[in-house]
Coordinates of C-alpha atoms in Angstrom, one line a residue:
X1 CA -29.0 -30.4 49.0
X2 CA -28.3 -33.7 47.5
X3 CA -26.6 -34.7 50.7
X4 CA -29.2 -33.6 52.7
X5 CA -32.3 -35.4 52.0
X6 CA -34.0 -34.5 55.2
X7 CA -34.0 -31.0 54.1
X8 CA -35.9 -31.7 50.9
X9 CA -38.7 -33.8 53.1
X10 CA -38.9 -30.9 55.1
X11 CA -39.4 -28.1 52.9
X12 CA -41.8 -30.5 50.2
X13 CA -44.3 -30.9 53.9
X14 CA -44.0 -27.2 54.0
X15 CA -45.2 -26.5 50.5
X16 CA -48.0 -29.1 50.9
X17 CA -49.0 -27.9 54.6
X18 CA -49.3 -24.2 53.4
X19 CA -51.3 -25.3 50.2
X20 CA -54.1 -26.9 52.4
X21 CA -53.3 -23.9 54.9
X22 CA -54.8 -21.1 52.5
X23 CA -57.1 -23.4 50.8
X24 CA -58.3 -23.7 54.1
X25 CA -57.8 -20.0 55.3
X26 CA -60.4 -18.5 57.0
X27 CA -61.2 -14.6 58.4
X28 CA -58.8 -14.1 61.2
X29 CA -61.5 -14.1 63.5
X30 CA -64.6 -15.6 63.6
X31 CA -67.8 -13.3 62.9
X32 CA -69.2 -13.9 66.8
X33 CA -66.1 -13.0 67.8
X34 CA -65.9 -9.8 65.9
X35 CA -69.5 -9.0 67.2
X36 CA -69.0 -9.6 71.1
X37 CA -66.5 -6.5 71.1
X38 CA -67.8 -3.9 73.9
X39 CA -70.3 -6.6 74.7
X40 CA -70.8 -8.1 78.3
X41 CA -69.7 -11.9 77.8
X42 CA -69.7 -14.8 80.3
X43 CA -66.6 -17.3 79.7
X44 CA -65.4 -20.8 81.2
X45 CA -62.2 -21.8 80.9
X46 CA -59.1 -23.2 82.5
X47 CA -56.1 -20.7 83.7
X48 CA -53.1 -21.8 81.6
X49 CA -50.4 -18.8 82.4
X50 CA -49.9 -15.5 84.6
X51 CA -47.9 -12.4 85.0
X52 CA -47.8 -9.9 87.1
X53 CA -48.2 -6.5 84.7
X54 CA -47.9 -2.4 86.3
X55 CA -51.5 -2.7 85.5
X56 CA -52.4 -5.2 87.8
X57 CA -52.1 -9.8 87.5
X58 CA -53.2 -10.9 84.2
X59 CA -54.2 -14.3 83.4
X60 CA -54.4 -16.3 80.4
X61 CA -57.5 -18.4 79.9
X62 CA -58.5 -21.3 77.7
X63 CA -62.3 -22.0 76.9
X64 CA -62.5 -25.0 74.0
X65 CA -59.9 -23.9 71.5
X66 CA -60.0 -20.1 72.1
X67 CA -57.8 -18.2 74.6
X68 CA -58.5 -15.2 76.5
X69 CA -56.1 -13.1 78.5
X70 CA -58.1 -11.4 81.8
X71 CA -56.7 -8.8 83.7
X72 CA -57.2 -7.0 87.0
X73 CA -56.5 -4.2 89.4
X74 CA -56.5 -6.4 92.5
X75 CA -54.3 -9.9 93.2
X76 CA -56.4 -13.0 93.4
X77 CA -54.9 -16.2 94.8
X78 CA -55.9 -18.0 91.4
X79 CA -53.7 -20.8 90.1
X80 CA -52.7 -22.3 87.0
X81 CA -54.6 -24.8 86.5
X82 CA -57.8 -23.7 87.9
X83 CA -61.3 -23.6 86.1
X84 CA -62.4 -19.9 86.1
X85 CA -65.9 -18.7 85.0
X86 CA -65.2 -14.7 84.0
X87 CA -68.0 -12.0 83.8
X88 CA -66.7 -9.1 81.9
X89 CA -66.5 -7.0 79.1
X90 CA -64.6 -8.2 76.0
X91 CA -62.6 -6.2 73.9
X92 CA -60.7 -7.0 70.9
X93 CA -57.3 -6.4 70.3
X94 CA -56.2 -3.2 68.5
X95 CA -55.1 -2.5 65.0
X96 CA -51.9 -0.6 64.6
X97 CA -53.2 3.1 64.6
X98 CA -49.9 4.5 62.3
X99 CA -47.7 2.3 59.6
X100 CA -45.1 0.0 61.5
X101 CA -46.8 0.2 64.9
X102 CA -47.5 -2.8 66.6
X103 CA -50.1 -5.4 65.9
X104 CA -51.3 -6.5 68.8
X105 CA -54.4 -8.7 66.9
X106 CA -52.2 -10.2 64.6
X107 CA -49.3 -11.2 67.9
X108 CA -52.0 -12.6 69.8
X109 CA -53.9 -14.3 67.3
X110 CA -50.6 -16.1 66.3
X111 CA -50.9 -17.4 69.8
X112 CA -54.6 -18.2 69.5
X113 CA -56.1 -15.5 71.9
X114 CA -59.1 -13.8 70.4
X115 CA -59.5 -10.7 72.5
X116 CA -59.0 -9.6 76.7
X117 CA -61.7 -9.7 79.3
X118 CA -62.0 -6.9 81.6
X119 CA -63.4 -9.0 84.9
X120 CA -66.6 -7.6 86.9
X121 CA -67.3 -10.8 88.7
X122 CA -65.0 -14.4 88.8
X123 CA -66.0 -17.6 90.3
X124 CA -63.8 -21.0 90.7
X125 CA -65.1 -23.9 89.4
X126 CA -62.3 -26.4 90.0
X127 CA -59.9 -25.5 92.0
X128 CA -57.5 -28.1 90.7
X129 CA -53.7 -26.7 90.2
X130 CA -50.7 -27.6 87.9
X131 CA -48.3 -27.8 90.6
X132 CA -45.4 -28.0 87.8
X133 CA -46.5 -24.6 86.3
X134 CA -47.4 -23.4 89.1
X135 CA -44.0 -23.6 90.6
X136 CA -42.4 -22.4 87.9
X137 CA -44.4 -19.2 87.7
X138 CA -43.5 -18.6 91.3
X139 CA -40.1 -19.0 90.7
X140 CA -40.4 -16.2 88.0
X141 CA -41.7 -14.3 90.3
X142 CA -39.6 -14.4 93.2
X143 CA -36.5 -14.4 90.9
X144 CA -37.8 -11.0 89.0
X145 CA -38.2 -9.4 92.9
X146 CA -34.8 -10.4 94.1
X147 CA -33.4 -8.7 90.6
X148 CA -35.1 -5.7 91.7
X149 CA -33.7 -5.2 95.1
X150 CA -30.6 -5.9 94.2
X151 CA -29.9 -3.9 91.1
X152 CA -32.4 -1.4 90.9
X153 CA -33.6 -0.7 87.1
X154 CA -30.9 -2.5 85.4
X155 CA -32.7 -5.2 87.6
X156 CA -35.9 -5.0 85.2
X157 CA -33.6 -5.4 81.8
X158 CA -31.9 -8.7 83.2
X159 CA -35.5 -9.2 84.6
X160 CA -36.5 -9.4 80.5
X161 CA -33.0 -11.0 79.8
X162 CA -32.9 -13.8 81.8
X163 CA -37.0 -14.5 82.4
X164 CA -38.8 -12.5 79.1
X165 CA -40.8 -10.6 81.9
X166 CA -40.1 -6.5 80.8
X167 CA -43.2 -5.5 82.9
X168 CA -40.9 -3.7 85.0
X169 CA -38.9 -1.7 82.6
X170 CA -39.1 1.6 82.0
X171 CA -40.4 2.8 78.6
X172 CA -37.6 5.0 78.0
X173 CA -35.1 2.0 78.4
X174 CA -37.1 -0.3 75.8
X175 CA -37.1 2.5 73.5
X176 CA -33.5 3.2 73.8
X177 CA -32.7 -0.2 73.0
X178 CA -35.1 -0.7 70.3
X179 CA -33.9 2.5 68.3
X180 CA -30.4 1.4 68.4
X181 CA -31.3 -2.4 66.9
X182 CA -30.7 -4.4 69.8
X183 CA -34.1 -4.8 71.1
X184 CA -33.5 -8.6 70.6
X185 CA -31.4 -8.7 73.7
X186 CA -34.6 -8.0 76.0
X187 CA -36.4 -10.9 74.3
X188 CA -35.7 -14.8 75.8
X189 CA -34.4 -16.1 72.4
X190 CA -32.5 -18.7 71.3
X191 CA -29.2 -17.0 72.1
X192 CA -30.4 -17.5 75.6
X193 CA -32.1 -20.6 75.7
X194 CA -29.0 -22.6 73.7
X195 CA -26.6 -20.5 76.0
X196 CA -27.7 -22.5 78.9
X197 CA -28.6 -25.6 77.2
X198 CA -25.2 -25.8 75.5
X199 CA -23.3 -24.4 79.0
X200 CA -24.7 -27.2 81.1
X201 CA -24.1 -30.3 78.9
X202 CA -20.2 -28.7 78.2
X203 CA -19.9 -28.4 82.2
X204 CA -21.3 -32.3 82.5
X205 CA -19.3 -33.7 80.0
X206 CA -15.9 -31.9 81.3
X207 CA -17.0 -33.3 84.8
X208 CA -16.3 -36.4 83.2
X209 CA -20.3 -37.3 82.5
X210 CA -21.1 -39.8 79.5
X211 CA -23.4 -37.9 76.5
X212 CA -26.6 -39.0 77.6
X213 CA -26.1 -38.2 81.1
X214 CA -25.0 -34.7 79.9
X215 CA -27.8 -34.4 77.4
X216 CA -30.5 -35.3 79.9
X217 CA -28.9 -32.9 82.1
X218 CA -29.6 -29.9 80.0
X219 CA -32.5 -31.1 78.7
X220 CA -34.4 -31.4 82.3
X221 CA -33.0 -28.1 82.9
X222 CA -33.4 -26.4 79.9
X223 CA -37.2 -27.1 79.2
X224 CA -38.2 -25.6 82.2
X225 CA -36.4 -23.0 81.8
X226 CA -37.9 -22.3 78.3
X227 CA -41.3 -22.9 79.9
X228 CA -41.2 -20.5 82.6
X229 CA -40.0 -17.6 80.6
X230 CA -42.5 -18.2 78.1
X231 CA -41.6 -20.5 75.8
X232 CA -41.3 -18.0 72.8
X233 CA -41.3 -19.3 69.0
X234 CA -37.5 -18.4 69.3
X235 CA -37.0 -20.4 72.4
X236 CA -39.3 -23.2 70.7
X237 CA -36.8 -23.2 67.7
X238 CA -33.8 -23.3 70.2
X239 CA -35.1 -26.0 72.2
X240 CA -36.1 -28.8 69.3
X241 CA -32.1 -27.6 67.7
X242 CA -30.6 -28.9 71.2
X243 CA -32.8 -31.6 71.3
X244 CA -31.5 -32.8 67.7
X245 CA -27.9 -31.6 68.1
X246 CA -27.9 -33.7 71.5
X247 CA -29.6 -36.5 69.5
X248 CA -26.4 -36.4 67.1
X249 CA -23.5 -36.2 70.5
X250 CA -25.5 -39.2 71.5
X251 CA -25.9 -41.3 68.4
X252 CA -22.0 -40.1 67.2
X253 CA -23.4 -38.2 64.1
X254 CA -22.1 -35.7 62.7
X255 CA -24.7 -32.6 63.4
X256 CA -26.3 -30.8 60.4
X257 CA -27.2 -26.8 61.5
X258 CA -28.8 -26.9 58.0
X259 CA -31.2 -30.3 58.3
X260 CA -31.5 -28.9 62.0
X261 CA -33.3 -26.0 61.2
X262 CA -35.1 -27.2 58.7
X263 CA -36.9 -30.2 60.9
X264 CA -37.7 -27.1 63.7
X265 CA -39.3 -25.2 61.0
X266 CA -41.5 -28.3 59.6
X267 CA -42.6 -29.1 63.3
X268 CA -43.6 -25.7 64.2
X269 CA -45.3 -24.7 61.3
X270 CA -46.7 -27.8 60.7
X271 CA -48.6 -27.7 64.0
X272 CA -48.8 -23.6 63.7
X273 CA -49.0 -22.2 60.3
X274 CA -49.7 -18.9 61.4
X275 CA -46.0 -18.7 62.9
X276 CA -45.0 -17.7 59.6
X277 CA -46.2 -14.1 60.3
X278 CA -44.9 -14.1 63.6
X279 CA -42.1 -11.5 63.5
X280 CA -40.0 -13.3 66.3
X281 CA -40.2 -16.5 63.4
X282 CA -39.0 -14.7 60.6
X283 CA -35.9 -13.2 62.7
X284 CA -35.3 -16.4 65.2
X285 CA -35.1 -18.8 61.9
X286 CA -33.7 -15.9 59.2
X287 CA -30.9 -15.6 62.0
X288 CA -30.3 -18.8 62.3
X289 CA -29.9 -19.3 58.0
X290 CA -27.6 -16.4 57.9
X291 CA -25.2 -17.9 60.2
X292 CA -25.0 -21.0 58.2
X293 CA -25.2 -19.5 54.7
X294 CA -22.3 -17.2 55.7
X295 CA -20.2 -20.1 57.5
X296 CA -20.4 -22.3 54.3
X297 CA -19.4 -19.3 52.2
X298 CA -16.4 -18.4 54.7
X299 CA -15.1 -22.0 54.5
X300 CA -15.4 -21.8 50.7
X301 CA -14.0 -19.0 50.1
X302 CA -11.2 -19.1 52.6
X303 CA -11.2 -23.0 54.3
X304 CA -11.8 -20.8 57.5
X305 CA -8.5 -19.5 57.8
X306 CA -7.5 -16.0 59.7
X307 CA -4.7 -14.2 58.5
X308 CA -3.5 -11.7 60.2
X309 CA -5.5 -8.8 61.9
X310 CA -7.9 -8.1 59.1
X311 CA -8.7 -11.9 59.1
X312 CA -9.5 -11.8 62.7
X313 CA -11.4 -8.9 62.8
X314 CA -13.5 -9.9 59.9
X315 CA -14.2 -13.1 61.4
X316 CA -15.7 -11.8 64.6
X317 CA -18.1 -9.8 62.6
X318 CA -19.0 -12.0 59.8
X319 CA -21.8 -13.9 61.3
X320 CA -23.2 -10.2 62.5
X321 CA -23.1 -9.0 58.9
X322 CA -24.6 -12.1 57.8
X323 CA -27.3 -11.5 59.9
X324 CA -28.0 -7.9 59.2
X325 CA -28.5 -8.4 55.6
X326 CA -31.0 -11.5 56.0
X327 CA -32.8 -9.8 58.1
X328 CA -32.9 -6.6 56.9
X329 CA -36.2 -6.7 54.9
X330 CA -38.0 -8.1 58.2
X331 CA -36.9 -5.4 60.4
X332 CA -37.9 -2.9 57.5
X333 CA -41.6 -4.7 57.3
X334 CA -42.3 -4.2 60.8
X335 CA -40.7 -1.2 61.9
X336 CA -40.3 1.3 58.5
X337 CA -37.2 2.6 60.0
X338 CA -33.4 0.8 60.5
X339 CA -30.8 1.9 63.3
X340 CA -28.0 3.0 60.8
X341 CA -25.4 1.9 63.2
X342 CA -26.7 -1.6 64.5
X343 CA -24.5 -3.3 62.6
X344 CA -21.7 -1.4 64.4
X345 CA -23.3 -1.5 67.8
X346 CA -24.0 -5.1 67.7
X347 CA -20.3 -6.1 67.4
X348 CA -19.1 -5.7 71.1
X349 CA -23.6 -6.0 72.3
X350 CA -23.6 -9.4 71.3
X351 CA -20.4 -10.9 72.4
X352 CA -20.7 -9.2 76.0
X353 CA -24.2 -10.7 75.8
X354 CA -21.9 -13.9 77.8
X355 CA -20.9 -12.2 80.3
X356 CA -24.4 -10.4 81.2
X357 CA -26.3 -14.0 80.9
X358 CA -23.4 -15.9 82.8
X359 CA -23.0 -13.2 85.9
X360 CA -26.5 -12.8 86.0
X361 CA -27.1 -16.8 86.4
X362 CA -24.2 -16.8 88.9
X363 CA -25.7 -14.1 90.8
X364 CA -29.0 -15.4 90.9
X365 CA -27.8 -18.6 92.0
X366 CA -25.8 -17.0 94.9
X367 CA -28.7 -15.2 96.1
X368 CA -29.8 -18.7 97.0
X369 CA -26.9 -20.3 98.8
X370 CA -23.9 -17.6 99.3
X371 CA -25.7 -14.1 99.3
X372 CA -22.5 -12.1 99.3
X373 CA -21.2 -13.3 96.4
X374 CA -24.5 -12.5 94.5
X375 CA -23.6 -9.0 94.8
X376 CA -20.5 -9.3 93.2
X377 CA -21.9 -11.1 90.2
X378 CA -25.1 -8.9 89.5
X379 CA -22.6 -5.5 89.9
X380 CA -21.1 -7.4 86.9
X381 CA -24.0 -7.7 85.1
X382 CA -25.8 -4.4 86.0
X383 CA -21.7 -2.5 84.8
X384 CA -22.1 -4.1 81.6
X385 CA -25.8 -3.2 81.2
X386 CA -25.0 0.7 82.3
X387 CA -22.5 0.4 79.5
X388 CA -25.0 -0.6 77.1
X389 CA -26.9 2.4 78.5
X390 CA -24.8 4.6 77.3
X391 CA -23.4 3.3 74.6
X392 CA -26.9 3.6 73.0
X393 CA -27.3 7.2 73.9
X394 CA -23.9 8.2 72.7
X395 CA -25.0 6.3 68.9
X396 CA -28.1 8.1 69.2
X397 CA -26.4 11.8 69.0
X398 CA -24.4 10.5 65.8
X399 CA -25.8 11.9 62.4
X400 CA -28.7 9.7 60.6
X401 CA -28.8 7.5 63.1
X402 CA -32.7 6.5 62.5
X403 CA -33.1 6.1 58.6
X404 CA -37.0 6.1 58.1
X405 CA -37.9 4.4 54.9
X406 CA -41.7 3.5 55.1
X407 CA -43.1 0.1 53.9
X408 CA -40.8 -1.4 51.4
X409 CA -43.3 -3.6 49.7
X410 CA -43.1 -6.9 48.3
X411 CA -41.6 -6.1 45.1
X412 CA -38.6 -4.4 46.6
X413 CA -38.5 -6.5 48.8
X414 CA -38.1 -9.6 46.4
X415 CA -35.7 -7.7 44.5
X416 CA -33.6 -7.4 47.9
X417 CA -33.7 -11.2 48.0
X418 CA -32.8 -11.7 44.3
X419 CA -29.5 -9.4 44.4
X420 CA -28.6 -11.3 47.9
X421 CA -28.8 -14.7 46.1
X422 CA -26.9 -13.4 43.0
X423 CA -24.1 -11.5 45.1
X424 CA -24.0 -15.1 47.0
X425 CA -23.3 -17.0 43.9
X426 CA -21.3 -14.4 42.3
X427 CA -18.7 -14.9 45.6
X428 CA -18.8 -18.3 45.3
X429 CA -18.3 -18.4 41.7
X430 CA -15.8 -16.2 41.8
X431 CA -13.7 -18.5 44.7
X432 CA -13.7 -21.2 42.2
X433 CA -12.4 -18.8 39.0
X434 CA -9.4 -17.3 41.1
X435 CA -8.5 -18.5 44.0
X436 CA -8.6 -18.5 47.8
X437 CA -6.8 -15.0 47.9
X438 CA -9.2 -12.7 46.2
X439 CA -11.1 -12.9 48.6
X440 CA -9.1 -11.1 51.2
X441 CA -7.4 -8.8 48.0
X442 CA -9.6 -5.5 48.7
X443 CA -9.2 -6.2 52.4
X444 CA -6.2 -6.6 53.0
X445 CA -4.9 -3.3 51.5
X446 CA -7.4 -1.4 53.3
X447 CA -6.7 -2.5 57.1
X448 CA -3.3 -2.7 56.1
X449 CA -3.4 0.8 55.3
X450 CA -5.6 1.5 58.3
X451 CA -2.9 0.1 60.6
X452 CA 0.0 2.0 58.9
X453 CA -1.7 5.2 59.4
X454 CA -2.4 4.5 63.2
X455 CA 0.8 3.2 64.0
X456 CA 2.3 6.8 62.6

């Protein structure tokens, strides 16, 4: 860390800013909060957000520094923007009913939304509109219908792909994907947002575009984007690591992952401490810490090197693995239950993630200015989404594919952490006592082995 003083800053504002943070700590919810539950309630507030749910529109409300979400059976031709009063009955959010169900409180108080509003009567105060937002939840919209047509219920999982809107999808599908670990992919993350970010600022600068031309390219583009699909603490994260690794092309610095994600964790837990209990945190930045902690310990270990097929192969799922075990204990906290094959599944997932996002965004694109070439590109995307499909299912029939485990506890937990750390330093000890070739020693004889018995 000595060349990395940044990083140091960073995490000394961290310690101090959670210090004052549970000094400060209050009840999650205020006590007149807590007591207007089942009551009638009359609110005032300005409509900052909207979907469109099976249920019915729902729209997200601000009154002073509380938010509100309000939802409906019937469309209303309210805008973002507008100054709404609701008549309704509030309800709080519930508590998970069974061990590693979902918290919907504890989600939507992370976001600063204290309970929903059941409308009997609403009246527009200001009919003033935020023509930016606006627009960009009509896009949304419009793009999440032409999925549909086009590709029928693969159309709803690049619906929560490309736009973070799953409304659409059926429950079987988001349970498929979630018992087989790659429930990430249905979630606007990082991967996504930096896909397109990093995609348009390559394109620019092989077009022959200075940096700053191609960084203000992606930028304008990639904001927006990030905005209209919801603007996620992942996508958050993945937008302020552009902004800095753009900042670094521009400048001709060399660019830091590590100071990186340490500034995007100072800035969004500085101004939202609470993100810290935000699942999609913990995995977006845990992910994002793996990757670089097992890139520095590839590089020391082998000065990133490939021999051979074993080489290859463990390249290509390094990073994965890293991954895995970081966040292992934060899938086990939320969930009480691991896909036992993930880790497998996850290898050709993630990769063919590329060719899903990029058809997709061709496709979607055509549907604007050469409609028969859309087709082509979404039957690329929907082929590799049916393949996920049933890849899942055929994982699913393998033996012990679900471990259950229950709540692991802090204690096991930390101990998980504490052998992680010493295996780390053992490995890098252990480079510096022997050599760059133990490392590949025990695998090496293996795939050797493994490629002499299928060449026979």
């Amino acid at each position: 860390m000595k060349n990395r003083p940044l990083v140091m800053i960073c995490l000394v504002f961290l310690m101090i800013r959670y210090v004052i943070f549970w000094v400060g700590a209050k009840e999650e919810l205020p006590p007149e909060v807590l007591r207007m539950d089942g009551e009638t309630v009359r609110v005032t507030g300005q409509i900052y957000k909207r979907e469109q749910r099976e249920k019915g529109p729902t729209w997200y409300l601000r009154s002073e520094d509380r938010g509100y979400i309000v939802y409906s059976s019937t469309w209303s031709g309210y805008k973002i923007g507008n100054t709404i009063t609701v008549t309704g009955t509030f309800q709080l959010f519930e508590r998970p009913s069974n061990p590693g169900a979902f918290d919907s409180r504890s989600y939507y108080l992370n976001q600063k939304i204290c309970g929903r509003i059941l409308p009997e009567s609403i009246e527009v105060n200001d009919t003033t509109i935020q023509y930016g937002k606006e627009w960009l939840a009509r896009l949304r919209e419009q793009w999440k219908d032409e999925l549909l047509t086009r590709m029928g219920d693969e159309g709803a999982v690049l619906s929560g792909i490309l736009l973070g809107d799953k409304s659409g999808l059926e429950p079987e599908t988001k349970e498929l994907y979630q018992k087989n670990g790659i429930a990430h992919l249905l979630a606007v993350s990082g991967l996504h947002v930096s896909f397109i970010g990093l995609m348009l600022y390559r394109l620019m600068r092989k077009a022959g575009a200075p940096f700053l031309a191609g960084a203000l390219v992606g930028t304008l583009i990639l904001f927006p984007y990030a905005v209209m699909t919801g603007f996620s603490v992942s996508a958050k994260r993945a937008v302020l690591m552009y902004l800095i690794r753009m900042g670094a092309e521009v400048s001709g610095r060399v660019y830091d992952l590590l100071t990186s994600l340490a500034v995007s964790a100072a800035i969004l837990l500085g101004a939202h401490p609470r993100s810290v209990y935000d699942v999609g945190f913990l995995l977006s930045f845990g992910a994002i810490f793996a990757i670089w902690a097992g890139e520095t310990l590839w590089i020391h270990l082998t000065g990133k090197e490939k021999k051979g097929f074993h080489g290859k192969f463990l390249a290509a799922i390094w990073p994965g693995i890293c991954i895995q075990l970081l966040t292992f204990p934060v899938l086990l906290t939320s969930y009480f239950e691991f896909p036992l094959y993930s880790v497998l599944i996850n290898l050709w997932v993630i990769p063919l993630m590329s060719v899903v996002m990029g058809a997709g965004l061709l496709g979607s694109l055509c549907c604007l200015i050469l409609p028969p070439f859309a087709t082509v590109f979404l039957w690329i995307s929907k082929l590799v989404l049916c393949f996920y499909e049933w890849n899942c299912q055929i994982m699913l029939q393998l033996p012990a594919a679900r471990v259950i485990t229950g709540e692991p506890g802090w204690v096991r937990i930390c101990c998980y952490l504490a052998f992680l750390i010493l295996a780390y330093a053992l490995c890098w000890k252990k480079r510096e006592s022997l050599g760059q070739d133990f490392f590949w020693l025990d695998f090496a004889v293996f795939w050797d082995r493994a490629i002499s018995i299928a060449a026979n």
